[in-house]
Backbone as a printed PyTorch tensor [residue, N CA C, xyz], in Angstrom:
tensor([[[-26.4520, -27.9800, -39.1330],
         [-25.9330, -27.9300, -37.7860],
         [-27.0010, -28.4020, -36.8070]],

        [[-26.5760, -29.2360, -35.6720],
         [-27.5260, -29.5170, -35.0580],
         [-28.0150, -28.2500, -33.9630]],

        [[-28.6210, -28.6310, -33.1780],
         [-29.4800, -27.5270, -31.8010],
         [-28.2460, -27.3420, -30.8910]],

        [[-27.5790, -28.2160, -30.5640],
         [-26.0790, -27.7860, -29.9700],
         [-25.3890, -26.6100, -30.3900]],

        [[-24.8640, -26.9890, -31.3840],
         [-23.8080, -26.0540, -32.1510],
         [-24.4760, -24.7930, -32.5310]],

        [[-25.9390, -25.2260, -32.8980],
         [-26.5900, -23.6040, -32.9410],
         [-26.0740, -22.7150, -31.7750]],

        [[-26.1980, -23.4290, -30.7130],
         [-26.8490, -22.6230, -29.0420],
         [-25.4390, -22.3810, -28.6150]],

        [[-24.3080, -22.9760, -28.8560],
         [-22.8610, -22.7030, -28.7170],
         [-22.2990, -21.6640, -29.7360]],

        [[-23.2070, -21.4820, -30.7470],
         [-22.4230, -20.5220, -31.5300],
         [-23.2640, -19.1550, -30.9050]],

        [[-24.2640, -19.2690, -30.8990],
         [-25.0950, -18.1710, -30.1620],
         [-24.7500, -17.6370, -28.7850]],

        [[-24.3400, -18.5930, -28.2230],
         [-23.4680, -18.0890, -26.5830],
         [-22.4010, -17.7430, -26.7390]],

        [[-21.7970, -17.6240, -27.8810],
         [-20.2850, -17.4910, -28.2440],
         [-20.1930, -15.9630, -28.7790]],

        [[-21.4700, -15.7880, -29.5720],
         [-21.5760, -14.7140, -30.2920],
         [-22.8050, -13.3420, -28.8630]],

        [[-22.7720, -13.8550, -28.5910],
         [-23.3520, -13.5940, -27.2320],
         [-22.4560, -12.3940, -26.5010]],

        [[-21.1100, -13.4640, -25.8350],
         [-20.2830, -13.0840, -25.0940],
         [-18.9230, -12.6380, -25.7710]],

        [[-19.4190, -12.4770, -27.2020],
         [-18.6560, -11.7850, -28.1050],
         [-18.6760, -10.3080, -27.6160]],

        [[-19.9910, -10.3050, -27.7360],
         [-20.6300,  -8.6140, -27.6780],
         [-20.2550,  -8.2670, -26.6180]],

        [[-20.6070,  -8.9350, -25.1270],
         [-20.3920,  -8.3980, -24.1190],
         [-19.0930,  -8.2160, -23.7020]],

        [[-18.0600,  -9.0390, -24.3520],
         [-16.8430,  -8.3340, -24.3590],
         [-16.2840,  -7.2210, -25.3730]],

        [[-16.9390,  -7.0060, -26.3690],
         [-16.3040,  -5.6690, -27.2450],
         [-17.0200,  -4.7090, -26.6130]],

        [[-18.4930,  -4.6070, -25.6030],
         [-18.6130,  -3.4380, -25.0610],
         [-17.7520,  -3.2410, -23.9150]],

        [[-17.6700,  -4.0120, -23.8540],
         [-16.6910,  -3.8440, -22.2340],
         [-15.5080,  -2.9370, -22.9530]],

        [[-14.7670,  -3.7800, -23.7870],
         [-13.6510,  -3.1670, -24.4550],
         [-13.6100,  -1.6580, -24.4310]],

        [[-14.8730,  -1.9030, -25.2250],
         [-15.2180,  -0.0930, -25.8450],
         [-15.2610,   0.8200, -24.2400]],

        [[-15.7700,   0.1780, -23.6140],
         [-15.9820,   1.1260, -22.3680],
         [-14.9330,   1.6000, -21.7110]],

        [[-13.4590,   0.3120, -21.7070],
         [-12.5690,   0.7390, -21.0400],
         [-11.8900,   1.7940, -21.7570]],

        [[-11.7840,   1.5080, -23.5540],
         [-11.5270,   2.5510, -24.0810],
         [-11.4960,   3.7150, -23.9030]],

        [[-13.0170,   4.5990, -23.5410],
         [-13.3620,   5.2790, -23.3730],
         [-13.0350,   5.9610, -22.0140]],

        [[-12.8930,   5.1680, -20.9470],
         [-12.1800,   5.5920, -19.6740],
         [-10.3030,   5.7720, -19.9180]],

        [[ -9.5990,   5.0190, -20.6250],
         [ -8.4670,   5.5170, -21.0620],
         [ -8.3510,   6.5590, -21.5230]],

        [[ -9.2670,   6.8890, -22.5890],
         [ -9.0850,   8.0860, -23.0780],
         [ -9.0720,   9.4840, -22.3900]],

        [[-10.0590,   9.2640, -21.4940],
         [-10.1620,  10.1200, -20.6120],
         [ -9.2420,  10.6430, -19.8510]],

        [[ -8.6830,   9.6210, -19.1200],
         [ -7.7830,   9.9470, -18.4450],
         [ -6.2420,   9.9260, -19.2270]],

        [[ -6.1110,   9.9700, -20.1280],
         [ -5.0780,  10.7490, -20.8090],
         [ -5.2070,  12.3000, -21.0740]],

        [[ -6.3100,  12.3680, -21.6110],
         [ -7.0650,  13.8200, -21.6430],
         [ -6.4570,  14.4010, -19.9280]],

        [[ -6.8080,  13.7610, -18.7940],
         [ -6.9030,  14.6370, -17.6160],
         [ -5.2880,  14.5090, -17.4190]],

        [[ -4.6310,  13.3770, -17.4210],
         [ -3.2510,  13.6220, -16.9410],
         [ -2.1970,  14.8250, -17.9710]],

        [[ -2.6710,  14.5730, -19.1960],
         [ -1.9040,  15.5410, -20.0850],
         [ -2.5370,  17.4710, -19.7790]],

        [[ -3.6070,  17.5320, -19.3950],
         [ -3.5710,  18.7100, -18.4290],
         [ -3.4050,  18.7750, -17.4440]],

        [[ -3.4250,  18.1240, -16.3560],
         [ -2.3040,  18.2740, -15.2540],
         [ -1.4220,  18.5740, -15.2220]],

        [[ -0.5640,  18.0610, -16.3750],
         [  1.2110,  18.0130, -16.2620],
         [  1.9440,  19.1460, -17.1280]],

        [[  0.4550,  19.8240, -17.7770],
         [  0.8680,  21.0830, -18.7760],
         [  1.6320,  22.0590, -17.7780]],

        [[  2.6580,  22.6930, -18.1680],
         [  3.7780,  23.6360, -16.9580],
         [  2.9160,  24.9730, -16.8870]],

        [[  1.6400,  25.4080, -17.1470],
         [  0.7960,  26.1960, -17.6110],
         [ -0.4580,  25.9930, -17.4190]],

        [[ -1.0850,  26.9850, -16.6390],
         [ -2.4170,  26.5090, -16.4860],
         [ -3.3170,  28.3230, -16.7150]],

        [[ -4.6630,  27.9570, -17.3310],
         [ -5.2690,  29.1170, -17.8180],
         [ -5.8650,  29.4260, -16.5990]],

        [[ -6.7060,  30.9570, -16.5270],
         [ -7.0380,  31.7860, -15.5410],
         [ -8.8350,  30.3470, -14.9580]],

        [[ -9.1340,  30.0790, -16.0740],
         [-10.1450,  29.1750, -15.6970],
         [ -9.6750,  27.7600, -14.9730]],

        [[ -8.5120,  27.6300, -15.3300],
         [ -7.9950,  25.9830, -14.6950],
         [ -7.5730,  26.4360, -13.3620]],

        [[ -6.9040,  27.9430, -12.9420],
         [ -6.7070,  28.1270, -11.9840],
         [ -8.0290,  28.4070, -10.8000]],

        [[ -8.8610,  28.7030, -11.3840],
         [-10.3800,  28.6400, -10.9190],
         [-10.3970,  27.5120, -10.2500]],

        [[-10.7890,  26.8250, -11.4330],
         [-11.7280,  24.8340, -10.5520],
         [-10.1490,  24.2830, -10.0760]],

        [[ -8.9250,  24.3930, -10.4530],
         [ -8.0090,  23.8440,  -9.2290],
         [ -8.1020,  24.7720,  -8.0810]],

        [[ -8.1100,  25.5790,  -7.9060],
         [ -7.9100,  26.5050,  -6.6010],
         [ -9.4920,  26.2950,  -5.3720]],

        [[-10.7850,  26.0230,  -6.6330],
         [-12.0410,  26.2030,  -5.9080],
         [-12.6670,  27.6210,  -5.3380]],

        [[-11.5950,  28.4570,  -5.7990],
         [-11.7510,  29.5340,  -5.5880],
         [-12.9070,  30.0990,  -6.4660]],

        [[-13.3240,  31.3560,  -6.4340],
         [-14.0760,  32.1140,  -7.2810],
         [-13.0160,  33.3360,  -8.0690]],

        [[-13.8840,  33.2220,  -9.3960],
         [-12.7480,  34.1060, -10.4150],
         [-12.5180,  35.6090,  -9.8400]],

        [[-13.0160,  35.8550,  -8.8770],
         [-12.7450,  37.5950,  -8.4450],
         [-11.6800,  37.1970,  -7.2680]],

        [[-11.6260,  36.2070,  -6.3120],
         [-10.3670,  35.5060,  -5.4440],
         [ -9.1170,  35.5260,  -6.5040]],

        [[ -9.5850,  34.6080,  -7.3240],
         [ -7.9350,  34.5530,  -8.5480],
         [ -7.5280,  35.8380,  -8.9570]],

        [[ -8.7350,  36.6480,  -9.2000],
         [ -8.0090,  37.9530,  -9.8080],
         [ -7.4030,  38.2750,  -8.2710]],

        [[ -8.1710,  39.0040,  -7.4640],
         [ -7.4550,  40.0270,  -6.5710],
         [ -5.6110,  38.8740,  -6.2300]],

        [[ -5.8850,  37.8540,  -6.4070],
         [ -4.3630,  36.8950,  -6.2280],
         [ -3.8370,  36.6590,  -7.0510]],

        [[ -3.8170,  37.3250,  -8.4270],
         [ -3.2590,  36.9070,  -9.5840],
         [ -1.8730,  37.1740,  -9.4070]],

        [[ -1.0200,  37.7920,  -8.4100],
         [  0.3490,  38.1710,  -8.3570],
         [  1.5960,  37.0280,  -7.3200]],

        [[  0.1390,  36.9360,  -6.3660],
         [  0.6430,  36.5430,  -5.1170],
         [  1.2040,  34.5720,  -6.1230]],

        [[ -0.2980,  34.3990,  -7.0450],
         [ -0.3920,  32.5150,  -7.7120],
         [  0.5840,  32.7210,  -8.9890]],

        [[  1.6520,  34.0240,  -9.1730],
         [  2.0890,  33.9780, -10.2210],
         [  1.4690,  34.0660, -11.8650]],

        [[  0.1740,  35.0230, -11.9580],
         [ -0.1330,  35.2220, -13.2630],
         [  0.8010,  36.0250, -13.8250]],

        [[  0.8050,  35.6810, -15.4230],
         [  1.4340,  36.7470, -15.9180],
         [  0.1470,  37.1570, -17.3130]],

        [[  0.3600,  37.8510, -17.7810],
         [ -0.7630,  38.3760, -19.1560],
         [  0.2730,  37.8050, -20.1990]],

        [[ -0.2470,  37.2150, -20.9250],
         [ -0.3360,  36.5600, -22.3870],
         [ -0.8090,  36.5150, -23.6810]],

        [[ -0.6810,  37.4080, -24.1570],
         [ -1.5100,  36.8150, -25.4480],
         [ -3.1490,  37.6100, -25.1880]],

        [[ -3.2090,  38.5320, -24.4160],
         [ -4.5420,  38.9560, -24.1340],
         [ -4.7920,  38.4200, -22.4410]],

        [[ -4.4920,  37.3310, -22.3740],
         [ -4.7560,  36.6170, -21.2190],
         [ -3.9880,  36.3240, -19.9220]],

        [[ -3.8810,  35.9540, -18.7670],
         [ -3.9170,  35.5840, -17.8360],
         [ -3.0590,  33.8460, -17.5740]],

        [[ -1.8010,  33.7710, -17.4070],
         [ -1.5450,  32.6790, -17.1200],
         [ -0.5680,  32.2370, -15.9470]],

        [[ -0.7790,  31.1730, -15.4500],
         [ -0.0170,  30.8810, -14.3640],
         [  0.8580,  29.3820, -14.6220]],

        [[  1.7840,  29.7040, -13.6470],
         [  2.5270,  28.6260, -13.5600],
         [  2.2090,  27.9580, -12.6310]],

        [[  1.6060,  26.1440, -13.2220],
         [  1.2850,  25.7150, -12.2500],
         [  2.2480,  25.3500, -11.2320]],

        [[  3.4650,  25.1750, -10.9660],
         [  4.0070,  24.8680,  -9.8410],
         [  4.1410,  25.8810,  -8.8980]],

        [[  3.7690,  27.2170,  -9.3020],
         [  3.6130,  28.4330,  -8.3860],
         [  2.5300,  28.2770,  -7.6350]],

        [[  1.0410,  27.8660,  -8.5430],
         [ -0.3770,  27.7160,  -7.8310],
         [ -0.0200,  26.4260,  -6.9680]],

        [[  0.2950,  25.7550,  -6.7480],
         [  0.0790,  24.8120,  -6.4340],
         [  1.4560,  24.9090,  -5.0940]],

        [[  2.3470,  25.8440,  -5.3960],
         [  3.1640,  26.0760,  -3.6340],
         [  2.5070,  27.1780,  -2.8090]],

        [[  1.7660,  28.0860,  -3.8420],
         [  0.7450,  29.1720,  -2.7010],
         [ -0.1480,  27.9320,  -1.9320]],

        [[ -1.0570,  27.0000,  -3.0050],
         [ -1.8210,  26.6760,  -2.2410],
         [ -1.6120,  25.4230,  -0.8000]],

        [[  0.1310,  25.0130,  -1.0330],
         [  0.0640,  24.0660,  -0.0610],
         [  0.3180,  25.0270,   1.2270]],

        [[  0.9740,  26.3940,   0.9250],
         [  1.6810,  27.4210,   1.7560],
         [  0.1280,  27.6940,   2.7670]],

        [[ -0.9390,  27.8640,   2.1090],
         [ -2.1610,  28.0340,   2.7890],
         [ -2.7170,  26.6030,   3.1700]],

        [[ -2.5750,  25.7350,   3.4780],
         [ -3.5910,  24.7020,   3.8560],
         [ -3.4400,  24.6570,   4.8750]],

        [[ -4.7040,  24.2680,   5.2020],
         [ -5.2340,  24.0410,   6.5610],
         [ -5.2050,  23.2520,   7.5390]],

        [[ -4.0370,  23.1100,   8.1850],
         [ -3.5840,  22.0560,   9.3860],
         [ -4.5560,  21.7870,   9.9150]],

        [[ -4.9370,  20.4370,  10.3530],
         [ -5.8170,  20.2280,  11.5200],
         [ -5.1130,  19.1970,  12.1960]]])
């Protein structure tokens, strides 16, 4: 092969790579966000998901565990998210 075809197969194999990482990367952001939308849309959310959605602190969720719709489960604490989520538009903060 001459010095051409070397340097064309080498730029080829080049921008090979830099597109299967790319690939891989978007991969990896798909995945993700399947992961986040398929807990979002769960009709159920645990005493900890009601935590970091609410921003609240876990002694706020407890003393409101009636008002956000918990019920006990299984040992545990669960809510319905479309309940948490009409307390919390019921409280927001007009400006």
């Amino acid at each position: 092969m001459g010095n051409i075809a070397q340097e064309v197969l080498q730029l080829d194999n080049v921008l090979l790579h830099q597109l299967i990482t790319k690939i891989e990367k978007v991969t990896k952001v798909v995945v993700q966000l399947q992961a986040e939308l398929q807990t979002k849309t769960k009709p159920y959310m645990s005493f900890a998901e009601v935590v970091e959605f609410t921003g609240y602190g876990s002694t706020w969720v407890k003393k409101n565990k009636t008002e956000l719709g918990g019920r006990k489960v299984g040992g545990g604490l669960r809510f319905k998210r479309e309940t948490v989520i009409e307390f919390m538009d019921q409280y927001e903060v007009k400006r």
